[in-house]
mmCIF file of C-alpha atoms in Angstrom:
data_model
loop_
_atom_site.group_PDB
_atom_site.id
_atom_site.type_symbol
_atom_site.label_atom_id
_atom_site.label_comp_id
_atom_site.label_asym_id
_atom_site.label_seq_id
_atom_site.Cartn_x
_atom_site.Cartn_y
_atom_site.Cartn_z
ATOM 1 C CA UNK A 326 11.469 -15.833 21.022
ATOM 2 C CA UNK A 327 15.445 -16.512 20.374
ATOM 3 C CA UNK A 328 18.282 -13.557 20.570
ATOM 4 C CA UNK A 329 18.228 -13.456 16.502
ATOM 5 C CA UNK A 330 14.582 -12.371 15.661
ATOM 6 C CA UNK A 331 14.077 -10.418 19.334
ATOM 7 C CA UNK A 332 16.877 -8.284 17.554
ATOM 8 C CA UNK A 333 14.869 -8.164 14.153
ATOM 9 C CA UNK A 334 11.567 -7.290 15.987
ATOM 10 C CA UNK A 335 13.580 -4.875 18.850
ATOM 11 C CA UNK A 336 15.236 -3.744 15.618
ATOM 12 C CA UNK A 337 12.518 -2.719 13.027
ATOM 13 C CA UNK A 338 10.175 -1.154 15.774
ATOM 14 C CA UNK A 339 12.825 1.337 15.970
ATOM 15 C CA UNK A 340 12.992 1.960 12.305
ATOM 16 C CA UNK A 341 9.173 1.941 11.667
ATOM 17 C CA UNK A 342 8.200 3.940 15.256
ATOM 18 C CA UNK A 343 7.110 6.895 13.166
ATOM 19 C CA UNK A 344 5.096 5.338 10.584
ATOM 20 C CA UNK A 345 3.402 3.259 13.593
ATOM 21 C CA UNK A 346 3.033 7.005 16.242
ATOM 22 C CA UNK A 347 1.555 8.009 12.198
ATOM 23 C CA UNK A 348 -1.222 4.538 11.913
ATOM 24 C CA UNK A 349 -1.496 5.268 16.133
ATOM 25 C CA UNK A 350 -2.766 8.606 15.407
ATOM 26 C CA UNK A 351 -5.285 8.293 12.822
ATOM 27 C CA UNK A 352 -6.961 5.512 14.990
ATOM 28 C CA UNK A 353 -6.620 8.240 17.731
ATOM 29 C CA UNK A 354 -8.866 10.486 15.432
ATOM 30 C CA UNK A 355 -11.050 7.180 14.071
ATOM 31 C CA UNK A 356 -12.297 6.795 16.990
ATOM 32 C CA UNK A 357 -12.741 10.212 19.033
ATOM 33 C CA UNK A 358 -14.699 10.774 15.586
ATOM 34 C CA UNK A 359 -16.982 7.432 16.847
ATOM 35 C CA UNK A 360 -17.625 8.931 21.210
ATOM 36 C CA UNK A 361 -18.610 12.463 19.268
ATOM 37 C CA UNK A 362 -21.510 10.594 17.182
ATOM 38 C CA UNK A 363 -21.469 6.779 17.853
ATOM 39 C CA UNK A 364 -21.292 5.416 14.802
ATOM 40 C CA UNK A 365 -19.330 4.177 13.093
ATOM 41 C CA UNK A 366 -19.039 5.145 9.342
ATOM 42 C CA UNK A 367 -15.377 5.565 9.552
ATOM 43 C CA UNK A 368 -14.387 2.031 11.389
ATOM 44 C CA UNK A 369 -13.727 0.337 7.202
ATOM 45 C CA UNK A 370 -10.279 2.496 7.746
ATOM 46 C CA UNK A 371 -8.716 0.387 10.327
ATOM 47 C CA UNK A 372 -9.365 -2.647 8.064
ATOM 48 C CA UNK A 373 -7.848 -0.796 4.851
ATOM 49 C CA UNK A 374 -4.336 0.457 7.075
ATOM 50 C CA UNK A 375 -4.118 -3.301 8.354
ATOM 51 C CA UNK A 376 -4.088 -4.252 4.889
ATOM 52 C CA UNK A 377 -1.764 -1.233 3.476
ATOM 53 C CA UNK A 378 0.522 -2.505 6.317
ATOM 54 C CA UNK A 379 0.821 -5.894 4.627
ATOM 55 C CA UNK A 380 3.434 -5.095 1.876
ATOM 56 C CA UNK A 381 5.596 -3.669 4.547
ATOM 57 C CA UNK A 382 5.955 -6.579 6.414
ATOM 58 C CA UNK A 383 6.089 -8.383 3.005
ATOM 59 C CA UNK A 384 9.433 -5.977 2.615
ATOM 60 C CA UNK A 385 10.890 -6.237 6.297
ATOM 61 C CA UNK A 386 10.079 -10.593 5.856
ATOM 62 C CA UNK A 387 12.482 -10.280 2.332
ATOM 63 C CA UNK A 388 14.745 -8.182 3.481
ATOM 64 C CA UNK A 389 15.794 -9.906 6.502
ATOM 65 C CA UNK A 390 16.081 -12.656 6.025
ATOM 66 C CA UNK A 391 18.540 -14.613 4.936
ATOM 67 C CA UNK A 392 16.681 -17.753 4.083
ATOM 68 C CA UNK A 393 13.939 -16.699 1.799
ATOM 69 C CA UNK A 394 17.324 -14.202 -0.047
ATOM 70 C CA UNK A 395 18.899 -17.534 -0.554
ATOM 71 C CA UNK A 396 16.323 -19.472 -1.873
ATOM 72 C CA UNK A 397 15.987 -18.648 -5.392
ATOM 73 C CA UNK A 398 11.650 -19.384 -5.663
ATOM 74 C CA UNK A 399 10.331 -18.489 -1.972
ATOM 75 C CA UNK A 400 12.487 -14.983 -3.240
ATOM 76 C CA UNK A 401 9.945 -14.760 -5.865
ATOM 77 C CA UNK A 402 7.226 -16.026 -4.473
ATOM 78 C CA UNK A 403 7.033 -13.281 -1.833
ATOM 79 C CA UNK A 404 9.091 -9.954 -5.055
ATOM 80 C CA UNK A 405 5.023 -11.397 -6.737
ATOM 81 C CA UNK A 406 2.485 -11.152 -3.332
ATOM 82 C CA UNK A 407 4.425 -8.482 -2.110
ATOM 83 C CA UNK A 408 2.883 -6.727 -5.834
ATOM 84 C CA UNK A 409 0.277 -8.340 -5.893
ATOM 85 C CA UNK A 410 -0.540 -6.201 -2.319
ATOM 86 C CA UNK A 411 0.974 -2.727 -3.337
ATOM 87 C CA UNK A 412 -1.614 -0.643 -4.248
ATOM 88 C CA UNK A 413 -3.571 -1.289 -1.149
ATOM 89 C CA UNK A 414 -1.470 1.111 0.811
ATOM 90 C CA UNK A 415 -1.662 3.707 -1.879
ATOM 91 C CA UNK A 416 -5.242 3.057 -2.290
ATOM 92 C CA UNK A 417 -6.386 4.350 1.146
ATOM 93 C CA UNK A 418 -6.235 7.565 -0.560
ATOM 94 C CA UNK A 419 -9.520 6.750 -3.199
ATOM 95 C CA UNK A 420 -11.174 6.180 0.837
ATOM 96 C CA UNK A 421 -10.961 9.851 0.284
ATOM 97 C CA UNK A 422 -14.681 9.539 -1.797
ATOM 98 C CA UNK A 423 -16.497 9.060 1.319
ATOM 99 C CA UNK A 424 -15.846 12.377 2.955
ATOM 100 C CA UNK A 425 -18.847 14.400 3.911
ATOM 101 C CA UNK A 426 -20.772 16.929 5.659
ATOM 102 C CA UNK A 427 -22.538 15.177 9.433
ATOM 103 C CA UNK A 428 -24.440 18.382 11.317
ATOM 104 C CA UNK A 429 -22.618 16.148 13.883
ATOM 105 C CA UNK A 430 -18.735 15.971 13.432
ATOM 106 C CA UNK A 431 -16.450 19.154 11.932
ATOM 107 C CA UNK A 432 -16.209 18.702 8.412
ATOM 108 C CA UNK A 433 -12.275 19.699 9.389
ATOM 109 C CA UNK A 434 -11.696 16.418 11.450
ATOM 110 C CA UNK A 435 -13.279 14.192 9.115
ATOM 111 C CA UNK A 436 -11.254 15.580 6.722
ATOM 112 C CA UNK A 437 -7.858 14.888 8.790
ATOM 113 C CA UNK A 438 -8.995 11.611 9.681
ATOM 114 C CA UNK A 439 -9.714 10.408 5.611
ATOM 115 C CA UNK A 440 -6.075 12.647 4.953
ATOM 116 C CA UNK A 441 -3.612 11.240 8.497
ATOM 117 C CA UNK A 442 -5.089 7.266 7.127
ATOM 118 C CA UNK A 443 -4.094 9.015 3.255
ATOM 119 C CA UNK A 444 -0.626 10.044 4.216
ATOM 120 C CA UNK A 445 -0.001 6.684 6.706
ATOM 121 C CA UNK A 446 -1.157 4.041 3.850
ATOM 122 C CA UNK A 447 0.633 6.414 1.528
ATOM 123 C CA UNK A 448 4.922 6.074 3.411
ATOM 124 C CA UNK A 449 4.266 2.285 4.107
ATOM 125 C CA UNK A 450 4.105 1.800 0.424
ATOM 126 C CA UNK A 451 6.573 4.045 0.200
ATOM 127 C CA UNK A 452 8.496 2.254 2.877
ATOM 128 C CA UNK A 453 8.123 -1.073 2.146
ATOM 129 C CA UNK A 454 9.412 -0.072 -2.033
ATOM 130 C CA UNK A 455 12.316 1.103 -0.161
ATOM 131 C CA UNK A 456 13.491 -1.980 1.068
ATOM 132 C CA UNK A 457 11.761 -4.165 -1.843
ATOM 133 C CA UNK A 458 14.299 -1.938 -3.916
ATOM 134 C CA UNK A 459 17.708 -2.087 -1.612
ATOM 135 C CA UNK A 460 17.457 -5.761 -1.810
ATOM 136 C CA UNK A 461 17.442 -6.330 -5.387
ATOM 137 C CA UNK A 462 20.416 -3.686 -5.678
ATOM 138 C CA UNK A 463 21.571 -6.733 -4.267
ATOM 139 C CA UNK A 464 20.597 -8.828 -6.842
ATOM 140 C CA UNK A 465 20.141 -5.947 -9.843
ATOM 141 C CA UNK A 466 21.773 -3.689 -11.560
ATOM 142 C CA UNK A 467 20.820 -0.380 -10.867
ATOM 143 C CA UNK A 468 19.004 -0.421 -14.523
ATOM 144 C CA UNK A 469 17.782 -2.981 -13.726
ATOM 145 C CA UNK A 470 16.060 -1.954 -9.890
ATOM 146 C CA UNK A 471 14.674 0.719 -11.270
ATOM 147 C CA UNK A 472 13.226 -0.795 -14.546
ATOM 148 C CA UNK A 473 11.348 -3.370 -12.301
ATOM 149 C CA UNK A 474 10.204 -0.416 -9.291
ATOM 150 C CA UNK A 475 9.269 2.012 -12.759
ATOM 151 C CA UNK A 476 7.116 -0.804 -13.308
ATOM 152 C CA UNK A 477 5.552 -1.632 -10.370
ATOM 153 C CA UNK A 478 4.481 1.950 -10.096
ATOM 154 C CA UNK A 479 2.254 1.490 -12.926
ATOM 155 C CA UNK A 480 0.506 -1.607 -11.801
ATOM 156 C CA UNK A 481 0.159 -0.423 -8.553
ATOM 157 C CA UNK A 482 -1.863 2.450 -10.613
ATOM 158 C CA UNK A 483 -3.606 0.128 -12.239
ATOM 159 C CA UNK A 484 -3.938 -2.143 -9.012
ATOM 160 C CA UNK A 485 -5.421 1.789 -7.671
ATOM 161 C CA UNK A 486 -7.988 1.821 -10.733
ATOM 162 C CA UNK A 487 -9.405 -2.546 -10.057
ATOM 163 C CA UNK A 488 -9.608 -1.652 -6.610
ATOM 164 C CA UNK A 489 -11.816 1.252 -6.201
ATOM 165 C CA UNK A 490 -13.071 0.815 -10.059
ATOM 166 C CA UNK A 491 -13.770 -2.683 -11.053
ATOM 167 C CA UNK A 492 -14.275 -3.127 -6.787
ATOM 168 C CA UNK A 493 -11.914 -6.635 -7.206
ATOM 169 C CA UNK A 494 -9.472 -6.967 -3.846
ATOM 170 C CA UNK A 495 -5.968 -8.272 -3.340
ATOM 171 C CA UNK A 496 -7.057 -12.064 -2.906
ATOM 172 C CA UNK A 497 -9.146 -12.236 -6.554
ATOM 173 C CA UNK A 498 -6.127 -13.157 -8.437
ATOM 174 C CA UNK A 499 -6.016 -15.905 -6.678
ATOM 175 C CA UNK A 500 -9.637 -16.778 -6.058
ATOM 176 C CA UNK A 501 -10.676 -15.318 -9.278
ATOM 177 C CA UNK A 502 -7.748 -14.960 -11.972
ATOM 178 C CA UNK A 503 -9.865 -16.105 -14.767
ATOM 179 C CA UNK A 504 -12.317 -13.335 -14.476
ATOM 180 C CA UNK A 505 -10.347 -10.749 -12.818
ATOM 181 C CA UNK A 506 -7.784 -10.859 -16.880
ATOM 182 C CA UNK A 507 -11.055 -10.849 -18.576
ATOM 183 C CA UNK A 508 -12.815 -8.151 -16.344
ATOM 184 C CA UNK A 509 -9.020 -5.648 -17.159
ATOM 185 C CA UNK A 510 -9.049 -6.904 -20.659
ATOM 186 C CA UNK A 511 -12.459 -5.201 -20.921
ATOM 187 C CA UNK A 512 -11.921 -2.602 -18.887
ATOM 188 C CA UNK A 513 -8.517 -1.644 -20.973
ATOM 189 C CA UNK A 514 -10.457 -2.112 -24.706
ATOM 190 C CA UNK A 515 -13.754 -0.216 -23.883
ATOM 191 C CA UNK A 516 -14.181 2.950 -25.027
ATOM 192 C CA UNK A 517 -15.856 4.123 -21.877
ATOM 193 C CA UNK A 518 -13.746 2.247 -19.665
ATOM 194 C CA UNK A 519 -10.535 2.701 -20.522
ATOM 195 C CA UNK A 520 -10.390 7.051 -20.611
ATOM 196 C CA UNK A 521 -10.310 6.553 -16.072
ATOM 197 C CA UNK A 522 -8.232 3.264 -16.081
ATOM 198 C CA UNK A 523 -5.598 4.797 -18.279
ATOM 199 C CA UNK A 524 -5.582 8.264 -16.129
ATOM 200 C CA UNK A 525 -5.810 6.118 -12.940
ATOM 201 C CA UNK A 526 -2.872 3.695 -13.363
ATOM 202 C CA UNK A 527 -0.763 6.771 -14.844
ATOM 203 C CA UNK A 528 -2.327 9.425 -12.750
ATOM 204 C CA UNK A 529 -1.237 6.981 -9.617
ATOM 205 C CA UNK A 530 0.937 5.852 -11.234
ATOM 206 C CA UNK A 531 3.290 8.073 -11.593
ATOM 207 C CA UNK A 532 3.068 9.890 -8.437
ATOM 208 C CA UNK A 533 3.372 7.366 -6.329
ATOM 209 C CA UNK A 534 6.560 7.181 -8.527
ATOM 210 C CA UNK A 535 7.441 10.369 -7.963
ATOM 211 C CA UNK A 536 7.039 10.181 -4.185
ATOM 212 C CA UNK A 537 9.214 7.393 -4.540
ATOM 213 C CA UNK A 538 11.321 8.761 -5.648
ATOM 214 C CA UNK A 539 11.466 12.224 -3.056
ATOM 215 C CA UNK A 540 11.671 9.502 0.129
ATOM 216 C CA UNK A 541 14.514 8.162 -1.101
ATOM 217 C CA UNK A 542 16.367 11.061 -2.237
ATOM 218 C CA UNK A 543 15.853 12.256 1.283
ATOM 219 C CA UNK A 544 16.903 9.456 3.016
ATOM 220 C CA UNK A 545 20.455 9.410 1.036
#
């Protein structure tokens, strides 16, 4: 590992250490539950948390790589990739639907586990949004960057609906784009489904933007 790459890794490790500690805390809680119950029921949370970390990794590369920032095609390709991955971060909040009462484990422990993973995922997403926002401020006007971030949050809200209710994954936009777009159009135009689709899109989208605004304001 050359000195430049080593410096970048160490700098980011220090910067994101609190996020990594929250993620580690979440996984330790989950392992305690596995030990108590001898059940792997919530182990899918680790995979979901990994997916939630991907937009942060993409944003770090976008922010740190001068080669990518200086190459228009690479820059917008990675920006689009980040946008596709972003809903995986707030999506963890919806895993609260798996909360259930079991005699073999205290209810508060399950609530704490799901809450910790949800918060960790959301923080990964907010950190990635902050990185991308800073990058855009160096390329666009502040107004354009703000409009883009509002749009991103609404698209992320729609992504949560697509993932939780329609049961699509991020990679389906590449492997099944036509089917995905047809299903989205049908969902958004059907009287049976559009109220929930619109509600989740606007609700989660606006919540994400408000938290992003709070996150960025607190760092000033």
